[in-house]
Short mmCIF file of C-alpha atoms in Angstrom, two decimals:
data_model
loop_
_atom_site.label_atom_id
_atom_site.label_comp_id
_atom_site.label_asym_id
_atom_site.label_seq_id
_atom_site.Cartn_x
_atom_site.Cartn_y
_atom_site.Cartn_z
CA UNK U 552 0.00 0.00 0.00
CA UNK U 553 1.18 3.34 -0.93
CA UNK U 554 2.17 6.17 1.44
CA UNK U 555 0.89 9.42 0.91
CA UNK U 556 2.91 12.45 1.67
CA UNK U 557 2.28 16.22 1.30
CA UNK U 558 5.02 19.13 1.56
CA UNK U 559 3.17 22.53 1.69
CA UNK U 560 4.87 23.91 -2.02
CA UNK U 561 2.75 26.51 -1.25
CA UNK U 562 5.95 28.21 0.34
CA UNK U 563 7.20 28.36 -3.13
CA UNK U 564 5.23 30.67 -4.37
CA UNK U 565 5.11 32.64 -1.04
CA UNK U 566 9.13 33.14 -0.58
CA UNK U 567 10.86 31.48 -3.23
CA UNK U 568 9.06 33.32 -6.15
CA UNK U 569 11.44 36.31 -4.98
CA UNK U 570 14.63 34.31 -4.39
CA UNK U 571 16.45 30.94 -4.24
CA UNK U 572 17.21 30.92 -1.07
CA UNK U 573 18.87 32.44 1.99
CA UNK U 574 22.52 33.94 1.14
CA UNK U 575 25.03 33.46 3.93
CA UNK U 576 28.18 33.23 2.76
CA UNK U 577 29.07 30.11 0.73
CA UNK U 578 25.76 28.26 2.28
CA UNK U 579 22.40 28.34 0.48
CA UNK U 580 19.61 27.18 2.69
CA UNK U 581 16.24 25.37 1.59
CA UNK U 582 13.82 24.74 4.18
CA UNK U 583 10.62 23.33 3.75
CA UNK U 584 7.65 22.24 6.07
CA UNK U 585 6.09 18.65 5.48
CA UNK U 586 2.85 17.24 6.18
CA UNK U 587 2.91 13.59 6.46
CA UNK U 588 0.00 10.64 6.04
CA UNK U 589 0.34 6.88 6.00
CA UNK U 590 -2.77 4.29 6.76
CA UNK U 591 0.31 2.49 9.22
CA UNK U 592 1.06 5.77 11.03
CA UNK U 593 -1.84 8.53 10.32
CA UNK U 594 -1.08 12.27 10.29
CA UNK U 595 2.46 13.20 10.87
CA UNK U 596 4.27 16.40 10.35
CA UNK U 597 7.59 17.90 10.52
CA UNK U 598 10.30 20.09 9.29
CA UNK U 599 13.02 19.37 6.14
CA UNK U 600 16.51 21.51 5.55
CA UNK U 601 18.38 21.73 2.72
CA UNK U 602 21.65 23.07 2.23
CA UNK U 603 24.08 23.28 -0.66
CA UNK U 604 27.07 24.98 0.04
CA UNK U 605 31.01 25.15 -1.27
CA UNK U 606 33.95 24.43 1.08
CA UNK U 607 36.68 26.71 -1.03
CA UNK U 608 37.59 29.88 0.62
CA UNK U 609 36.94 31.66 -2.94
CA UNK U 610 34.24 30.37 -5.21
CA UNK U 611 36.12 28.34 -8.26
CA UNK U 612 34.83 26.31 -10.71
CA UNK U 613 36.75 23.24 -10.17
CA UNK U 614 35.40 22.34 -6.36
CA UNK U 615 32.44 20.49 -6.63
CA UNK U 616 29.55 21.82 -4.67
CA UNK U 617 28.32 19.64 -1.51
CA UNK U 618 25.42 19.38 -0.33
CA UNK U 619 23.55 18.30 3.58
CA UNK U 620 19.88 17.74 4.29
CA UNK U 621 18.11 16.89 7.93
CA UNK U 622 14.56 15.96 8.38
CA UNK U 623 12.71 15.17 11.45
CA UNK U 624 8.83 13.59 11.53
CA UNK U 625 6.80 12.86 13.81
CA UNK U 626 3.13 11.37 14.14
CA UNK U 627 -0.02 11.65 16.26
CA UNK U 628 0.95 7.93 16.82
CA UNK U 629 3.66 8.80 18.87
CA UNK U 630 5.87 7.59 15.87
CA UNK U 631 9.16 9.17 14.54
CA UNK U 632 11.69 9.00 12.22
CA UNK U 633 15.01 11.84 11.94
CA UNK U 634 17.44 11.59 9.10
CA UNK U 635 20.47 13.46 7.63
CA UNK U 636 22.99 12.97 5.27
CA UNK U 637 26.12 14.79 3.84
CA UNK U 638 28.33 14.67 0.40
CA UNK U 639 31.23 17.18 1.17
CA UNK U 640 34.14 17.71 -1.00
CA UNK U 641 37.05 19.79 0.04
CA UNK U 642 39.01 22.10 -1.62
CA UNK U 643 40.25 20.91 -4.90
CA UNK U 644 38.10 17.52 -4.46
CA UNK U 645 41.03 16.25 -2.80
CA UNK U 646 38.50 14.55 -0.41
CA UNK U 647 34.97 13.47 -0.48
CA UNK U 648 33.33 12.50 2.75
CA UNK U 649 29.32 11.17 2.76
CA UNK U 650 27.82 10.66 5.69
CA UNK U 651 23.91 9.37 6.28
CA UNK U 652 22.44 9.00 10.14
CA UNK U 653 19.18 8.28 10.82
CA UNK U 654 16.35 7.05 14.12
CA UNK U 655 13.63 5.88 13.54
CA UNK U 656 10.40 4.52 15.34
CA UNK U 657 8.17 3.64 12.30
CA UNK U 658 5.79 0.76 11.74
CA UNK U 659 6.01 -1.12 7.92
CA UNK U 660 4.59 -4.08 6.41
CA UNK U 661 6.60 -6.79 6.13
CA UNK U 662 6.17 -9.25 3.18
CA UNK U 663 8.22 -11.98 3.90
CA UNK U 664 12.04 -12.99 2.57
CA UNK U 665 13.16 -15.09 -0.65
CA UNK U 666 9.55 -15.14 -2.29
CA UNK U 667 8.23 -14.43 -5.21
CA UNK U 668 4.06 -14.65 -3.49
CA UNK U 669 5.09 -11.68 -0.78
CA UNK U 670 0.88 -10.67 -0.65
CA UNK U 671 0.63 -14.41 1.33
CA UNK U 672 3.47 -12.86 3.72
CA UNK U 673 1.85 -9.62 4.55
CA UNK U 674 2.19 -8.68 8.15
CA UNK U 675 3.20 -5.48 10.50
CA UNK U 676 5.88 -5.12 12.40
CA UNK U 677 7.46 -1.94 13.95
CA UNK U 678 10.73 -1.48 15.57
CA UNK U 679 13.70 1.01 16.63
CA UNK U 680 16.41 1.71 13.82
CA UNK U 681 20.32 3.72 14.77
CA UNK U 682 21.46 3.45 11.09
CA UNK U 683 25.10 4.97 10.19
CA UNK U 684 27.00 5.12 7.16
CA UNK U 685 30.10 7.16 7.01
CA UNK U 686 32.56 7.07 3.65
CA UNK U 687 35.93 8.90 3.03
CA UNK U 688 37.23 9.08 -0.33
CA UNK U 689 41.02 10.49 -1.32
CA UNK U 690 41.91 11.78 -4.65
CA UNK U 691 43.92 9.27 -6.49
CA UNK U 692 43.96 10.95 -10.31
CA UNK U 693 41.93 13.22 -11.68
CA UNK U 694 38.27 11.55 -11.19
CA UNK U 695 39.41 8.65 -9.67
CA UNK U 696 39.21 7.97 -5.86
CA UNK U 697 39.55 5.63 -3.02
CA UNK U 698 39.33 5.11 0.40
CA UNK U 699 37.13 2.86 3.58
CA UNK U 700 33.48 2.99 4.58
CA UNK U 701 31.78 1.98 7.69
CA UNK U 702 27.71 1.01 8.59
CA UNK U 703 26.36 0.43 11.30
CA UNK U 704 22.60 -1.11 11.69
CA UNK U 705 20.93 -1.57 14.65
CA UNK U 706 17.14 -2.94 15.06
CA UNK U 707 15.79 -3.17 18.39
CA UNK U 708 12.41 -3.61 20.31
CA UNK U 709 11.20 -5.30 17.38
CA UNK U 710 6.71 -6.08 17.52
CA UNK U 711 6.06 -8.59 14.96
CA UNK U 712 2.53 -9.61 16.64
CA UNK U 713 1.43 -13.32 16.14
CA UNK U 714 1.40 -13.56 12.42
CA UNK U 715 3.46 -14.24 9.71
CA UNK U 716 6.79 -12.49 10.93
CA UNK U 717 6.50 -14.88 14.18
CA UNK U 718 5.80 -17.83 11.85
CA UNK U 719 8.78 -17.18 9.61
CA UNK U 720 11.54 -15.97 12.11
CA UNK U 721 13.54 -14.67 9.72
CA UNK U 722 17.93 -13.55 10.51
CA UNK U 723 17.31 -10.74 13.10
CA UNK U 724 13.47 -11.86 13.82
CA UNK U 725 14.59 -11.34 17.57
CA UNK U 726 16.60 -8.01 17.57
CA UNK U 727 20.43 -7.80 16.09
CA UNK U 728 22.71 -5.14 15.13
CA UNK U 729 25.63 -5.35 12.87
CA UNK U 730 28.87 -2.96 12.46
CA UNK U 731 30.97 -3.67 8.52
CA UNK U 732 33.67 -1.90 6.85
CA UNK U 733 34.54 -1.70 3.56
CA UNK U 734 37.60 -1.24 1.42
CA UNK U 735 35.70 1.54 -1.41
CA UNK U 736 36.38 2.96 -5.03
CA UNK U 737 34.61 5.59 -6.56
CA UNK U 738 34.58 7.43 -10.30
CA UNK U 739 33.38 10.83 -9.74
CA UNK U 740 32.63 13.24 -13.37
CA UNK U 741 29.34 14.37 -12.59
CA UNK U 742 28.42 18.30 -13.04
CA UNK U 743 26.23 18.24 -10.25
CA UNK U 744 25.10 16.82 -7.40
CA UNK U 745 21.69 17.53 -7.13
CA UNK U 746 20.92 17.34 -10.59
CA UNK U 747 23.95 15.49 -12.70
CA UNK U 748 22.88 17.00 -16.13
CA UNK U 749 26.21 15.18 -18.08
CA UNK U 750 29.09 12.91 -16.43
CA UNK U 751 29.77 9.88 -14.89
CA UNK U 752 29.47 8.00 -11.85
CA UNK U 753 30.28 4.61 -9.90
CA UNK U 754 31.10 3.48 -7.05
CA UNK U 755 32.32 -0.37 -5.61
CA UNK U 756 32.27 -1.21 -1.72
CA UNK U 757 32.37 -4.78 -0.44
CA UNK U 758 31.54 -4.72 3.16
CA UNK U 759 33.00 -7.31 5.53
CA UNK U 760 30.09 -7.72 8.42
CA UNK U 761 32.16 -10.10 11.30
CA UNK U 762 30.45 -12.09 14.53
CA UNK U 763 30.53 -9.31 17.66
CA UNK U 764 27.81 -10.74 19.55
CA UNK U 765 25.63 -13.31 19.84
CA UNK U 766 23.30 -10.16 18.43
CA UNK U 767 25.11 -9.98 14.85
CA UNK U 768 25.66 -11.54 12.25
CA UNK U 769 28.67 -12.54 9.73
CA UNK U 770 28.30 -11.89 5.86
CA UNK U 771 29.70 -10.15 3.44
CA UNK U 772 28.07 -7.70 1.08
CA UNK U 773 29.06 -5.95 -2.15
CA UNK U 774 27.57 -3.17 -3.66
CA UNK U 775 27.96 -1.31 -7.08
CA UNK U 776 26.37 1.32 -8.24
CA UNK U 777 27.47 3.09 -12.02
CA UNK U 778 25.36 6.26 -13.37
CA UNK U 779 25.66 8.05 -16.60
CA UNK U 780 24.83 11.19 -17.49
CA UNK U 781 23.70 12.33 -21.23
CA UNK U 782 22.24 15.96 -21.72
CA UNK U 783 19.51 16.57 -23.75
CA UNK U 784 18.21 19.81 -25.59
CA UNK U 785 14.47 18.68 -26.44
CA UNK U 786 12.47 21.16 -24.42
CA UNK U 787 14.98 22.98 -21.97
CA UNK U 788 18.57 23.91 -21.69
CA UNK U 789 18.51 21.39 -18.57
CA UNK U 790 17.01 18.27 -20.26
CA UNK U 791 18.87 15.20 -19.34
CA UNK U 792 18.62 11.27 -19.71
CA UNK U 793 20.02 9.47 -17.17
CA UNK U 794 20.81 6.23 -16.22
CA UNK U 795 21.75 4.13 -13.10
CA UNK U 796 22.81 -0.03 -12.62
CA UNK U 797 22.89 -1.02 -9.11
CA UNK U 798 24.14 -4.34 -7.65
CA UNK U 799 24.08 -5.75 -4.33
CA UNK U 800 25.19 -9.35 -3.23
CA UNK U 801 25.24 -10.42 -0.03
CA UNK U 802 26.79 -13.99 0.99
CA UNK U 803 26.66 -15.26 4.33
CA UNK U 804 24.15 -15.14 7.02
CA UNK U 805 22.18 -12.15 6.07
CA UNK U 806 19.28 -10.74 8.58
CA UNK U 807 16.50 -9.60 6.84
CA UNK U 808 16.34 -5.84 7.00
CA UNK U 809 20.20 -5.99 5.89
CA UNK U 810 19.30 -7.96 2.56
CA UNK U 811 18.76 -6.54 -0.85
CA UNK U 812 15.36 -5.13 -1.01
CA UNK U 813 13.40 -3.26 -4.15
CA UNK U 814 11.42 -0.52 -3.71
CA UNK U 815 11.24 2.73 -1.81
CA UNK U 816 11.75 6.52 -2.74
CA UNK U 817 15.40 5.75 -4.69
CA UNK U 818 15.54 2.45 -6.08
CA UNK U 819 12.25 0.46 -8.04
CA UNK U 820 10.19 3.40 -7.34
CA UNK U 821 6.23 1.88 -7.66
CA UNK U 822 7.12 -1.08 -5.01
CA UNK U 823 6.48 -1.02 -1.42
CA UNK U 824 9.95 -1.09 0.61
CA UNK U 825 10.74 -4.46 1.26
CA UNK U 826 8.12 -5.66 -1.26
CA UNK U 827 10.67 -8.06 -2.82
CA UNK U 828 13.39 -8.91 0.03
CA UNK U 829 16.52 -11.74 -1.32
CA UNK U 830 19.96 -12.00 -0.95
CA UNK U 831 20.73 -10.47 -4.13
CA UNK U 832 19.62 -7.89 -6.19
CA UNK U 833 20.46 -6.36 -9.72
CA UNK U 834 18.07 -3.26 -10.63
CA UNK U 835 18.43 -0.95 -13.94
CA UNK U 836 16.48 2.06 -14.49
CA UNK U 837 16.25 4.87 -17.33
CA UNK U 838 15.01 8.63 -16.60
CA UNK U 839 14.30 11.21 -18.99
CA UNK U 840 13.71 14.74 -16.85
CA UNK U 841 12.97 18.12 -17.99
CA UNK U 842 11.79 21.89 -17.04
CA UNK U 843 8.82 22.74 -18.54
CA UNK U 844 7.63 26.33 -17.52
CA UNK U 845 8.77 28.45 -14.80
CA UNK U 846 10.35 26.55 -11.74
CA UNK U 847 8.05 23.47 -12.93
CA UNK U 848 9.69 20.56 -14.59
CA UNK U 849 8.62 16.56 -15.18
CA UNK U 850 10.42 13.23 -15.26
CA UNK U 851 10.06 9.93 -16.69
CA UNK U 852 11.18 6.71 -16.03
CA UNK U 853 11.38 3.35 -16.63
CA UNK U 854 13.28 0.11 -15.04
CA UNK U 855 13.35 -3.51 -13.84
CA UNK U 856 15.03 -5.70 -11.36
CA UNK U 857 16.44 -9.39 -10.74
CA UNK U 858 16.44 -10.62 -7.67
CA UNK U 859 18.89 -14.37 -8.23
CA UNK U 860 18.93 -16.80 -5.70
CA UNK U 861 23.09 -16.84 -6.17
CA UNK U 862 24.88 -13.85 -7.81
CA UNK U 863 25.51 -15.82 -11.30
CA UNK U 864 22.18 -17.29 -11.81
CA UNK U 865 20.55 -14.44 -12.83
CA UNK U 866 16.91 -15.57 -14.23
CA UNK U 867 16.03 -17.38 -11.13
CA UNK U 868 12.69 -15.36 -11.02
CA UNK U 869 10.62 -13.25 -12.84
CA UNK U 870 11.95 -9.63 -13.92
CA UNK U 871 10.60 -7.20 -11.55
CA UNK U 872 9.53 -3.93 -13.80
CA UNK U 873 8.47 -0.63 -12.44
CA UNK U 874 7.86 2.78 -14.43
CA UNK U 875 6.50 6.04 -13.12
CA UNK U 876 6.08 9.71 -13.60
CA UNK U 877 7.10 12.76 -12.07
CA UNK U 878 6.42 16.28 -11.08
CA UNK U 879 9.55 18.44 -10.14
CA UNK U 880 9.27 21.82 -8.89
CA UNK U 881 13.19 23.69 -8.67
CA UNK U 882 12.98 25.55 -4.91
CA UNK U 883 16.70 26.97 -5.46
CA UNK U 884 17.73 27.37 -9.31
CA UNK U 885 21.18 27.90 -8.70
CA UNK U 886 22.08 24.09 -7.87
CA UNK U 887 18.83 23.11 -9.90
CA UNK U 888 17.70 21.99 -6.50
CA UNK U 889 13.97 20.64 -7.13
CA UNK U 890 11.18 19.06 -5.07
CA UNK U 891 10.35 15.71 -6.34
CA UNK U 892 6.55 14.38 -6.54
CA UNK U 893 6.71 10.80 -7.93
CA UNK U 894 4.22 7.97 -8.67
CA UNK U 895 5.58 4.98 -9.31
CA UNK U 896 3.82 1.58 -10.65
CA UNK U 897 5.07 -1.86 -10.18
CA UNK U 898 3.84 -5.76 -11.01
CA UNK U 899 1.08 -7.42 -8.55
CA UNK U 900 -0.77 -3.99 -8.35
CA UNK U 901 2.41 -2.39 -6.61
CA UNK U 902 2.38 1.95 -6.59
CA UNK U 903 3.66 4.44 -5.27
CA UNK U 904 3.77 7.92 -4.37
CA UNK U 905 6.63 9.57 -3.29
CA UNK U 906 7.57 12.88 -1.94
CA UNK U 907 11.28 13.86 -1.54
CA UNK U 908 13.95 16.34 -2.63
CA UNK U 909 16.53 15.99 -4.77
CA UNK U 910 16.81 13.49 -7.87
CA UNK U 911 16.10 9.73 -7.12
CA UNK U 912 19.80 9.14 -8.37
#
């Protein structure tokens, strides 16, 4: 079932109509209200921040621009869930350090692990989630980069009720947390951050999860994920098709909110989170996006996913497709900063609708 989630754009016409955003210094700030609504959590509301910024003394054109946002929601449920992330690069993109932290106290559905009927799986759960994931990146040659990443995933208090969770007891049914680094590579040519209009991207990690506890669990866990960049000229001077591969293959013994899952505001938009939950995924999707009039713009997309019982066998099940549509409105023109209003349409009757800023990839 989809979410549905409302952030009051009325403030664009209100304050952004007469400027981008709020000049101090190197920093340009985007805040934006949210209204929240979910049949699992009911009305919710909160606060987001956006901020893109540079990190060279004087402005030059060959520092990339980072960028930071923070979000915080909370629901008449008593519910809650705080994120924020950070790309930064330094001076000279000598460096690039990303960091994402987030809490949360959020119910989902869960629809079992390693099937391809997840409707006869259907249950609700609801937990506490510390996630971390911190990367540091060093210039090796132009565009080229390397360095170590750490996560950290914790799920605690965990309510999975009497039905099908309980049945299945799947890795981590009972509480677990689990702390990996990773040895990571990264290819960095892209424009922009926000918007990557032309360039290239990928980046390789393969996490090494060891025993800690009788809480965690030992696997391993690669992850790749290549973009590419082509601008277009059909209706805007910021028209651009892009594309994005992702893999992620995880050996071991893999709990089940740390396996490869499709769906979700980034990744298979049009599937519930978690929809689709195995060991290994592959997922390809195609975007077309463009500004149509004023600060309005729209995006279209189409994709599809394997989901391989081993890493090699790669038609194990059915190919998961997913296509959508999108409404972008650009709250800071500068960075090409937009709001992103996306419904997304899967197999089995899967949609969704999304509400985020920033590009899905």
């Amino acid at each position: 079932m989809s979410k549905l989630s409302l952030f009051l754009i009325f403030i664009c016409v209100s304050g952004y109509a007469q400027q981008d955003s709020i000049p101090m210094k190197h920093f340009r700030f985007t805040p934006l209200p949210v209204i929240y609504y979910s049949p699992e959590t009911r009305l919710g509301f909160g606060a987001l921040l956006a901020a893109n910024f540079e990190t060279s003394k004087a402005l030059d054109t060959t520092t990339k621009k980072s960028y930071a946002q923070t979000y915080f929601l909370y629901t008449i449920n008593k519910q809650y869930d705080w994120g924020t992330m950070m790309r930064m690069y330094t001076p000279g993109n000598k460096y690039i350090v990303y960091g994402k932290f987030n809490y949360t106290f959020f119910p989902e559905y869960y629809y079992g692990i390693e099937t391809e009927d997840p409707e006869s799986k259907k249950d609700t759960i609801q937990y506490n989630r510390i996630g971390a994931d911190v990367r540091l990146y060093k210039l090796l040659a132009k565009h080229f980069f390397a360095g170590i990443a750490g996560r950290y995933n914790r799920i605690t208090n965990i309510d999975g009720g009497q039905g099908h969770f309980i049945e299945d007891k799947p890795p981590g049914y009972n509480d677990y947390w689990v702390l990996g680094v990773a040895p990571a590579f990264t290819i960095e040519t892209r424009d922009n951050y926000v918007y990557p209009r032309k360039g290239f991207y990928l980046e390789a990690l393969y996490y090494i999860y060891p025993t800690w506890s009788r809480k965690t669990y030992r696997f391993q866990s690669f992850k790749l994920d290549i973009r590419q960049y082509y601008p277009v000229n059909l209706f805007s001077t910021i028209d651009v098709v892009a594309f994005q591969f992702l893999a992620n293959v995880n050996t071991g013994h893999v709990p089940f909110k740390d396996m490869a899952d499709i769906g979700g505001s980034y990744t298979m938009r049009g599937y519930y989170t978690g929809f689709y939950r195995y060991n290994n995924l592959y997922a390809f999707q195609a975007e077309f996006r463009t500004q149509l009039w004023w600060r309005l713009g729209l995006a279209l997309w189409a994709g599809g996913a394997l989901t391989p019982e081993k890493w090699y066998t790669f038609f194990d099940h059915t190919i998961k497709p997913n296509a959508g549509i999108g409404l972008r409105i650009m709250m800071n023109r500068k960075d090409r900063l937009n709001v992103r209003v996306d419904q997304g349409f899967g197999k089995k009757g899967q949609s969704g609708f999304y509400l985020d800023i920033a590009e899905a990839y």
